[in-house]
Amino acid sequence: MFEKDWELSGNWSNEWSTWFNVDHPGGQGDYEQLDAIRFYYHERVCDSPRALEARTTDWTPAHSTGETVHLDPRRGFWCVNAEQPEGRNCSNYAVRFLCPKAPGAAAEGVWGPWSEWSPCSAQCGGTAVQMRSRNCNSHSHHWEKECIGPTVEGRMCKGPSCTVCNLSCPMGHVNAECEACMCEEHLLLGTVRTAAGLPVPGAALLRVGKTAKLLTLTDHNGHFSIPGVCPDGNTTLRVKLEKYAPETVTVPSSNDKVSVIHVKLQRAEKPHVLKNPESKARREGQTAAFCCKVGGQPEPDNYLWYHNGTLLDRKQFQYDSTLVLKKLKKSQAGEYHCKASNEAGTIKSQSATLTVIGPEEPSCKPEPESHLIRLPHDCYQNSSNSFFYDVGKCPTGTCTGQLDNGIRCKDTVSYCCGVEKMEQKQITCKGYTLPTMVVTECGCQKCVDTKVIVRGRAVAADNGEPLRFGHVFMGGVRVSRTGYKGTFSIQVPFDTERLVLTFVDHMKKFVNTTKVLPFNKKGGAVYHEVKLLRRKAPVTLLSSETNMISLGEKEGQDPIAELQIPPNAFYRENGEVYVGKVKASVTFLDPRDISTATAAQSDLNFVGEEGDVLPLVTYGMFSVDFTDEAMTESLNAGKVKVFLDSAQVRMPEHLSGMKLWSLNPETGFWEEEGDFHLEKTRRGKREERSFLIGNMEIKERRLFNLDVPENRRCYVKVRAFRSERFMPSEQVEGVVITLINMEPTPGFSSNPRAWGRFDSVITGSNGACLPAFCDDQKTDAYTAYVMANIGGEELEAVSSSPKFNPNAIGVPQPYLNKLGYRRTDHEDPKMKKTAFKMNVAKPSPNAAEESNGPVYSFENLKECEEAPFTAGHFRFYRVEGDHYDYNTVHFNEDDPMSWTADYLSWWPKPMEYRACYIKVKINGPKEIMVRSRNMGGTHPQTVGKLYGIRDARSTRDMDQSNLSAVCLEFKCSGMLYDQDRVDRTLVKIIPQGSCKRDSVDSMLQEYLVNHLPLAVNNDTNEFTMLAPLDPLGHNYGIYTVTDQDPRTAKEIALGRCFDGTSDGTSRVMKSNVGMALTFTCGDRQATRQSVFQALQNSPGQTLVSAVRESRRSRRQRGSRRPRIAQVPLRRTTAG
């Protein structure tokens, strides 16, 4: 309920004051009382406010919070916790007052402000009078009529309470305040330096006690001297300085008259989330615990928990970094997040969702959702008039399961909604039936354990040169190395929230690069191409002179900024001033060059005062490396000035917000180093120009940024698909979608002058929402380029020429025209088709067609993430080759959580994926489709049952027109999901044409003969084998790779197969190496039908009878072919 007793009336000339927030919602509530505000801000509040306005610190008006509050401009604002609904406390409010603006509007308006109250002179236990005064500001001869009221007023005050001092001193005597021991004859000397060894002037040294007392400040050399401190081993000092973590030191025991201590201050580190609270599902009456793990320097010591945005009462819930909710009620369901703070700042965690289910309610919806799979080309379904079949799927999400009563941050066993029951259906195809498992019921089961992998290549941004044998660091620890081709692979620790990797080149060719790489928390591998900026060649500076270094060398344009290093500003790591020649390498990333966007460091985010992660717009980044002349010792530099040319800031509103930032390589966040001020100055012989000037020191951190916080933010919805059919069931997860924001030249919106920011997001089961800058006034104020990549493969965007097809693009008209969608080949067909450009126009609340995507306002992120498939979105798709996969038990390789425990699962283990390929050579004038049919071979549960089929078309050799080859996947032999016994998969390789098997690799044939049982191989039109158990190599024509991600395993195995080697890779088919089988395929005679046609024309005919009929026909034509002995299939008995 909102109580408002005072309203503005009359014709006053009024103005609002600034916002005030002098109380926090602890204890009984939030009290923003006028007396208290006047005490702190007496000159900023008028004597007789006309009205009062209140809002929360999140900018929610008081009347919109649903809380009971009270407003009275004579008294102020108050919100009482006891008046709020159960489980809720008052929010944190700020208030402002409406005051008369015109002089003389009130009788007291000519009075000046009251002075401060005089000190209270009362002794302990006594009383005294405090006085204050004010002056009349009227210049009238009748001032006494305008200034009504007293000039001086007083109030009673009490002295401190009288206490008995019980402090005893082993050395010296107790001081007058009874706070510490004093030793007048002792002198404490010391120094305060940074971790880099630089002196720290102005650091405060305080004595720790009941109340901290300031003793002294360090001088310009970081030295201090404190007389009277006792060296008794108990006296504790606290050293504080802005932007550094406080350090506590104890004065050591000593009998000397002089003691010396040295203090090192570590740079303060803003809080950063190490582990977000996890979403949980519970039944009514159970207990749930949420944990918030936050790091920082010093460690965060204050935690606040919020439920659906409302602060929870600390006394009621007794929380710290852990929030425990007992005897849960349905009203407690919702989102929970924490805020943690230290002296350097605040951070807000991501929200965790608590689902509270009734005692009898199912925790998972038992009815499966619709999920269409594509059938083989010869399985057209007349009932649905399509090649698709609904096999069903279970929705993803947490459920209650069988939980114990322990209170834990992470449940010992995680439960997810999954497949409870499946039924086998038979699909009618041409000449055969295809078995498939259909989901009929969903239930709550243990979640599938998955591994999260990030892999990719680290290469130069200019020419693709790989970072060879570079080091990869995470959290200051080396976790990997890049290979000869710059490749790397990292298993992401399970509790990682933000993957921050730093790539270090020990050869010093490239700038050390810190990247924040998105990954798929559901499991699987994500591929990233990491671009590195080439290190600028060092130049020689003289430490005794003023040195100027330009930032930005774009041809035909002035530098964006300059660094000015004064004389004698270089220091060694021990703090000594360096004298001599300096080798300086300053590498600048110029945003006026769009090709540098992918080489930008980190993800251009910082943490705001309220703990929110907020975006930056960059005007350039620079990496600094100073060494001595021999290039053996790294040097620091102090009192460096940055001159930023204001003419390079084309958006005037950015001038006042420009700041200098440095990168924290541990967290990947940018942290503020200093402000800029505008100044006109003459640079050399040039005309007078305006510069933004900032100061900095180059110490522990060597990467800096010229950035502006930007609050005009939106989200763009993008989905990725397997093909141009754009089916909901064919969405691809794990695709890296990247958006680059462009800054336009004023008046030339179609010709962006620079990029300002980039973001990457991983697609999930419902696409991805990319953060972007947007504007609601000018449609083309911000433009963006969007691109997609999976496993190093660039996906294609939907065409925009010769005309729009809104149904294909995914965005309806007229919104599509407003967004200005253009694929990169829109005007030049020779350009790549793998990106599109758009205007990031904020949706208008008055236009119905703009309320349903693909652009969402920043506060509607959840609406974007949960948008139905029918809502507007942009699309990318994979260029589908001539291959097809079918599994009897459906599995989405992009989502390891979709794995189902079944004997017929293609992948038997969800965290160990083994991909197998066989290489087949085709002699003949045409490219041939080849099929592998994979069935159970030796396991009693699967023998004779279909695992799946694979179709792939051969690739013609570039040099020999009558030769082609194909790499065909088959199901590897091995343990099934129960890990009880091995199954040797029965694999048939069937070229779909008029083909004859010419040869089998001799080593493969020998292996199969020596590893019984041996499959029957009488038909020369195909090849049958019981798949090898061993990981054979190119000498056998078999390529096997095991990985923690299915797509990675297949990609590596396929690359080796194309290359015909066991350790190489190629995207070009090499048709004469590493073959397992050779077939000769020619044009069939018009009167002759293949075995496939015979089966299709006579469905009741068996494969054996069809083969015999074919042979009888050949004998009648006088064909002579050598006979092949039939080898019976032998089975071994399990021992």
PDB file of N, CA and C in Angstrom, residues 114 127 164 367 564 610 803:
ATOM      1  N   TRP A 114      22.202  27.420   8.145  1.00  0.00           N
ATOM      2  CA  TRP A 114      22.689  27.336   9.523  1.00  0.00           C
ATOM      3  C   TRP A 114      24.131  26.856   9.510  1.00  0.00           C
ATOM      4  N   THR A 127      26.447  17.930  31.253  1.00  0.00           N
ATOM      5  CA  THR A 127      25.710  18.487  30.117  1.00  0.00           C
ATOM      6  C   THR A 127      26.296  19.840  29.762  1.00  0.00           C
ATOM      7  N   VAL A 164      35.356   3.107  33.732  1.00  0.00           N
ATOM      8  CA  VAL A 164      36.590   2.748  34.435  1.00  0.00           C
ATOM      9  C   VAL A 164      37.511   2.046  33.441  1.00  0.00           C
ATOM     10  N   GLU A 367       3.839 -36.149 -20.149  1.00  0.00           N
ATOM     11  CA  GLU A 367       3.599 -36.210 -21.602  1.00  0.00           C
ATOM     12  C   GLU A 367       4.797 -35.620 -22.351  1.00  0.00           C
ATOM     13  N   GLN A 564      52.152  10.514 -22.824  1.00  0.00           N
ATOM     14  CA  GLN A 564      53.260  11.400 -22.478  1.00  0.00           C
ATOM     15  C   GLN A 564      53.914  10.878 -21.197  1.00  0.00           C
ATOM     16  N   GLU A 610      26.332  -1.055  -8.163  1.00  0.00           N
ATOM     17  CA  GLU A 610      25.329  -1.920  -7.561  1.00  0.00           C
ATOM     18  C   GLU A 610      25.608  -3.399  -7.804  1.00  0.00           C
ATOM     19  N   LYS A 803      15.455 -10.158 -53.356  1.00  0.00           N
ATOM     20  CA  LYS A 803      14.429  -9.504 -52.549  1.00  0.00           C
ATOM     21  C   LYS A 803      14.285 -10.255 -51.238  1.00  0.00           C
TER      22      LYS A 803
END
